[in-house]
Short mmCIF file of C-alpha atoms in Angstrom, two decimals:
data_model
loop_
_atom_site.label_atom_id
_atom_site.label_comp_id
_atom_site.label_asym_id
_atom_site.label_seq_id
_atom_site.Cartn_x
_atom_site.Cartn_y
_atom_site.Cartn_z
CA ALA A 1 -6.82 15.23 17.67
CA GLN A 2 -4.69 12.36 16.53
CA SER A 3 -3.94 11.57 12.91
CA VAL A 4 -1.54 9.57 10.81
CA ALA A 5 -0.51 10.26 7.24
CA GLN A 6 1.04 7.80 4.85
CA PRO A 7 1.70 9.96 1.81
CA GLU A 8 2.38 7.11 -0.61
CA ASP A 9 -0.39 4.71 -1.59
CA GLN A 10 2.10 2.52 -3.45
CA VAL A 11 5.84 1.93 -3.18
CA ASN A 12 7.73 -0.21 -5.66
CA VAL A 13 11.27 -1.36 -5.00
CA ALA A 14 13.58 -3.89 -6.61
CA GLU A 15 14.52 -6.97 -4.65
CA GLY A 16 17.73 -6.39 -2.74
CA ASN A 17 17.37 -2.63 -2.69
CA PRO A 18 16.65 -0.65 0.48
CA LEU A 19 13.05 0.28 1.10
CA THR A 20 11.37 3.13 2.95
CA VAL A 21 7.68 3.47 3.75
CA LYS A 22 6.83 6.92 5.04
CA CYS A 23 4.65 7.92 7.97
CA THR A 24 3.98 11.21 9.69
CA TYR A 25 1.76 11.74 12.69
CA SER A 26 -0.02 14.39 14.69
CA VAL A 27 -0.82 14.07 18.39
CA SER A 28 -1.34 16.49 21.23
CA GLY A 29 0.95 14.66 23.63
CA ASN A 30 3.74 12.13 23.33
CA PRO A 31 3.19 9.51 20.66
CA TYR A 32 3.28 5.79 20.89
CA LEU A 33 3.94 4.58 17.33
CA PHE A 34 3.44 1.26 15.58
CA TRP A 35 3.91 -0.41 12.25
CA TYR A 36 1.68 -3.30 11.22
CA VAL A 37 1.75 -5.39 8.05
CA GLN A 38 -1.21 -6.98 6.32
CA TYR A 39 -0.75 -9.85 3.89
CA PRO A 40 -3.60 -10.78 1.52
CA ASN A 41 -6.61 -12.24 3.36
CA ARG A 42 -4.80 -11.99 6.67
CA GLY A 43 -5.09 -9.81 9.73
CA LEU A 44 -2.72 -7.12 10.89
CA GLN A 45 0.62 -8.41 12.09
CA PHE A 46 2.67 -6.35 14.52
CA LEU A 47 6.09 -5.35 13.20
CA LEU A 48 7.54 -2.88 15.69
CA LYS A 49 6.78 -0.04 18.06
CA TYR A 50 8.31 3.10 19.51
CA ILE A 51 7.57 4.06 23.10
CA THR A 52 10.53 6.06 24.30
CA GLY A 53 14.32 5.96 24.28
CA ASP A 54 16.41 5.11 21.24
CA ASN A 55 14.93 6.71 18.14
CA LEU A 56 15.82 3.71 15.98
CA VAL A 57 13.70 0.70 16.76
CA LYS A 58 14.18 -2.74 15.30
CA GLY A 59 11.35 -5.16 14.65
CA SER A 60 10.38 -8.38 12.96
CA TYR A 61 11.67 -9.62 9.58
CA GLY A 62 14.61 -7.19 9.51
CA PHE A 63 12.46 -4.07 9.55
CA GLU A 64 13.37 -0.96 11.51
CA ALA A 65 11.86 2.47 11.96
CA GLU A 66 13.25 5.81 12.98
CA PHE A 67 11.34 8.19 15.23
CA ASN A 68 11.99 11.83 14.38
CA LYS A 69 10.26 14.15 16.81
CA SER A 70 11.10 17.39 15.00
CA GLN A 71 9.67 16.07 11.74
CA THR A 72 6.91 14.09 13.49
CA SER A 73 7.82 11.11 11.36
CA PHE A 74 8.21 7.39 11.89
CA HIS A 75 9.40 5.97 8.58
CA LEU A 76 9.70 2.20 8.14
CA LYS A 77 12.92 0.93 6.58
CA LYS A 78 14.66 -2.24 5.55
CA PRO A 79 18.18 -2.41 4.13
CA SER A 80 17.46 -5.13 1.56
CA ALA A 81 13.94 -5.84 0.33
CA LEU A 82 12.60 -9.35 -0.28
CA VAL A 83 9.81 -10.34 -2.64
CA SER A 84 8.03 -11.78 0.39
CA ASP A 85 7.91 -8.26 1.91
CA SER A 86 5.24 -7.34 -0.62
CA ALA A 87 2.19 -6.44 1.46
CA LEU A 88 0.12 -3.57 2.83
CA TYR A 89 1.81 -1.60 5.59
CA PHE A 90 -0.01 0.47 8.18
CA CYS A 91 1.40 3.07 10.52
CA ALA A 92 -0.56 3.71 13.72
CA VAL A 93 -0.35 6.07 16.67
CA ARG A 94 -1.66 6.26 20.19
CA ASP A 95 -1.62 9.56 22.03
CA LEU A 96 -0.32 8.92 25.53
CA GLN A 97 -1.68 12.23 26.76
CA THR A 98 -5.30 11.22 26.20
CA GLY A 99 -4.96 8.00 28.13
CA ALA A 100 -7.01 6.24 25.49
CA ASN A 101 -5.83 2.85 24.32
CA ASN A 102 -7.22 2.92 20.81
CA LEU A 103 -4.97 3.18 17.79
CA PHE A 104 -5.33 5.64 14.92
CA PHE A 105 -4.22 4.16 11.63
CA GLY A 106 -2.93 5.63 8.42
CA THR A 107 -4.49 4.73 5.11
CA GLY A 108 -1.82 2.16 4.35
CA THR A 109 0.97 1.84 1.79
CA ARG A 110 1.11 -1.07 -0.60
CA LEU A 111 4.69 -2.24 -0.98
CA THR A 112 5.59 -4.24 -4.06
CA VAL A 113 9.04 -5.78 -4.26
CA ILE A 114 9.97 -6.56 -7.84
CA PRO A 115 12.11 -9.66 -8.44
CA GLU B 1 2.82 -18.46 19.63
CA PRO B 2 -0.57 -17.38 21.01
CA GLU B 3 -2.94 -15.80 18.48
CA VAL B 4 -6.21 -13.97 18.40
CA THR B 5 -8.78 -16.04 16.53
CA GLN B 6 -12.03 -14.91 14.91
CA THR B 7 -15.09 -16.68 13.57
CA PRO B 8 -16.55 -16.79 11.03
CA SER B 9 -13.97 -15.76 8.47
CA HIS B 10 -16.73 -14.61 6.11
CA GLN B 11 -20.38 -13.79 6.69
CA VAL B 12 -23.05 -12.73 4.25
CA THR B 13 -26.30 -11.33 5.63
CA GLN B 14 -29.38 -9.48 4.52
CA MET B 15 -29.89 -5.85 5.46
CA GLY B 16 -31.77 -5.57 8.74
CA GLN B 17 -30.56 -8.89 10.09
CA GLU B 18 -28.57 -9.29 13.28
CA VAL B 19 -25.03 -10.61 13.15
CA ILE B 20 -22.66 -11.71 15.87
CA LEU B 21 -18.96 -11.75 15.24
CA ARG B 22 -16.85 -13.85 17.57
CA CYS B 23 -13.32 -13.49 18.82
CA VAL B 24 -11.09 -15.44 21.16
CA PRO B 25 -8.42 -13.08 22.50
CA ILE B 26 -5.00 -14.19 23.68
CA SER B 27 -5.58 -15.90 27.00
CA ASN B 28 -3.67 -13.65 29.41
CA HIS B 29 -4.80 -10.41 27.79
CA LEU B 30 -7.28 -8.19 29.57
CA TYR B 31 -8.01 -5.43 27.03
CA PHE B 32 -10.11 -6.22 24.00
CA TYR B 33 -10.87 -4.16 20.92
CA TRP B 34 -12.90 -4.14 17.74
CA TYR B 35 -11.78 -2.28 14.63
CA ARG B 36 -13.20 -2.28 11.14
CA GLN B 37 -11.79 -1.72 7.68
CA ILE B 38 -14.15 -0.78 4.89
CA LEU B 39 -12.78 -2.02 1.58
CA GLY B 40 -10.01 0.24 0.37
CA GLN B 41 -10.07 2.43 3.45
CA LYS B 42 -8.10 2.65 6.64
CA VAL B 43 -8.59 0.63 9.78
CA GLU B 44 -10.95 2.43 12.17
CA PHE B 45 -11.39 1.96 15.90
CA LEU B 46 -14.83 0.91 17.11
CA VAL B 47 -14.64 0.03 20.78
CA SER B 48 -12.39 -1.11 23.59
CA PHE B 49 -13.44 -3.29 26.52
CA TYR B 50 -11.86 -3.86 29.89
CA ASN B 51 -13.07 -5.32 33.14
CA ASN B 52 -16.41 -6.29 31.61
CA GLU B 53 -17.29 -2.84 30.40
CA ILE B 54 -16.68 -0.53 27.50
CA SER B 55 -13.71 1.74 28.17
CA GLU B 56 -13.74 3.75 24.95
CA LYS B 57 -15.86 3.89 21.83
CA SER B 58 -15.83 5.85 18.60
CA GLU B 59 -18.68 7.71 16.96
CA ILE B 60 -19.08 4.73 14.64
CA PHE B 61 -20.11 2.56 17.58
CA ASP B 62 -23.73 3.63 17.82
CA ASP B 63 -26.73 1.93 19.41
CA GLN B 64 -26.78 -0.73 16.70
CA PHE B 65 -23.53 -2.14 18.05
CA SER B 66 -22.87 -3.97 21.28
CA VAL B 67 -20.03 -6.01 22.73
CA GLU B 68 -20.02 -8.77 25.26
CA ARG B 69 -17.67 -11.16 26.96
CA PRO B 70 -20.10 -14.01 27.60
CA ASP B 71 -17.55 -16.32 29.16
CA GLY B 72 -13.89 -16.43 30.06
CA SER B 73 -12.64 -16.77 26.51
CA ASN B 74 -14.98 -15.24 23.94
CA PHE B 75 -15.46 -11.59 23.03
CA THR B 76 -18.33 -10.78 20.67
CA LEU B 77 -19.49 -7.88 18.54
CA LYS B 78 -23.19 -7.75 17.76
CA ILE B 79 -24.76 -5.61 15.07
CA ARG B 80 -28.50 -5.55 15.72
CA SER B 81 -29.87 -4.43 12.38
CA THR B 82 -27.25 -4.44 9.70
CA LYS B 83 -27.01 -1.76 7.05
CA LEU B 84 -25.31 -1.87 3.69
CA GLU B 85 -22.59 0.41 4.98
CA ASP B 86 -21.70 -2.09 7.70
CA SER B 87 -20.02 -4.20 5.03
CA ALA B 88 -16.38 -4.30 6.06
CA MET B 89 -13.63 -6.42 7.51
CA TYR B 90 -13.96 -6.51 11.28
CA PHE B 91 -10.83 -7.08 13.33
CA CYS B 92 -10.65 -8.09 16.94
CA ALA B 93 -7.53 -7.24 18.94
CA SER B 94 -6.32 -7.84 22.45
CA SER B 95 -3.54 -6.53 24.67
CA GLU B 96 -2.06 -6.97 28.09
CA PRO B 97 -2.74 -4.35 30.74
CA GLY B 98 -0.62 -1.23 30.57
CA GLN B 99 -0.59 1.85 28.46
CA VAL B 100 2.41 0.76 26.43
CA SER B 101 1.21 -2.71 25.59
CA THR B 102 0.95 -3.89 22.01
CA GLN B 103 -2.37 -4.79 20.44
CA TYR B 104 -2.42 -8.11 18.63
CA PHE B 105 -4.98 -8.52 15.88
CA GLY B 106 -7.00 -11.47 14.68
CA PRO B 107 -7.37 -12.44 11.01
CA GLY B 108 -10.68 -10.63 10.67
CA THR B 109 -14.25 -11.42 9.67
CA ARG B 110 -15.36 -10.16 6.31
CA LEU B 111 -18.98 -9.07 6.59
CA LEU B 112 -21.06 -8.48 3.49
CA VAL B 113 -24.50 -6.95 3.90
CA LEU B 114 -26.81 -7.35 0.91
#
């Protein structure tokens, strides 16, 4: 069975500091991993994805994420946080072994960037 | 940039009533999805649709739910007899063919069942 864990409900970081939003996953086969962001009263916006290849993937708005197979993690990072990055962040996984297209989401992490 | 659109943005209905939520996927996409997010909880998969039929569905997607692509652009989710616990944000998503394609989400419809 597939699952995603986001261990932190809330992350606070000062503007200009690096940020990390954590995600771990569990799948039976190879994972296909995503990060989405949700701004207030908006839908889910795609940030980045990992399929295969380079473990460090770069996405929109300066975000990047590192796939770590041994730790089954896919943490989201940004070198310098902006106030406008404040939002709800969701990690999601698809298990390529099952052949199913649906995504399994984590519970979300609310990021607050403090000016 | 192409977007998934959804209507209405908000809907309030009485328990037992039927509701239809509408979505216009990105035009060249062939896979369509519905997800829901109960307030304060995670986003949950409901159903996926390809080639005019359901390809996968979750245990949430029971006989009260149905999906349809009535024309070349719209994709609808119908709830036949709404229950209080159907209150949620419903997201439509679409993707291109291929197992590694990205799903793009609409802004959602917030459904409130009274």
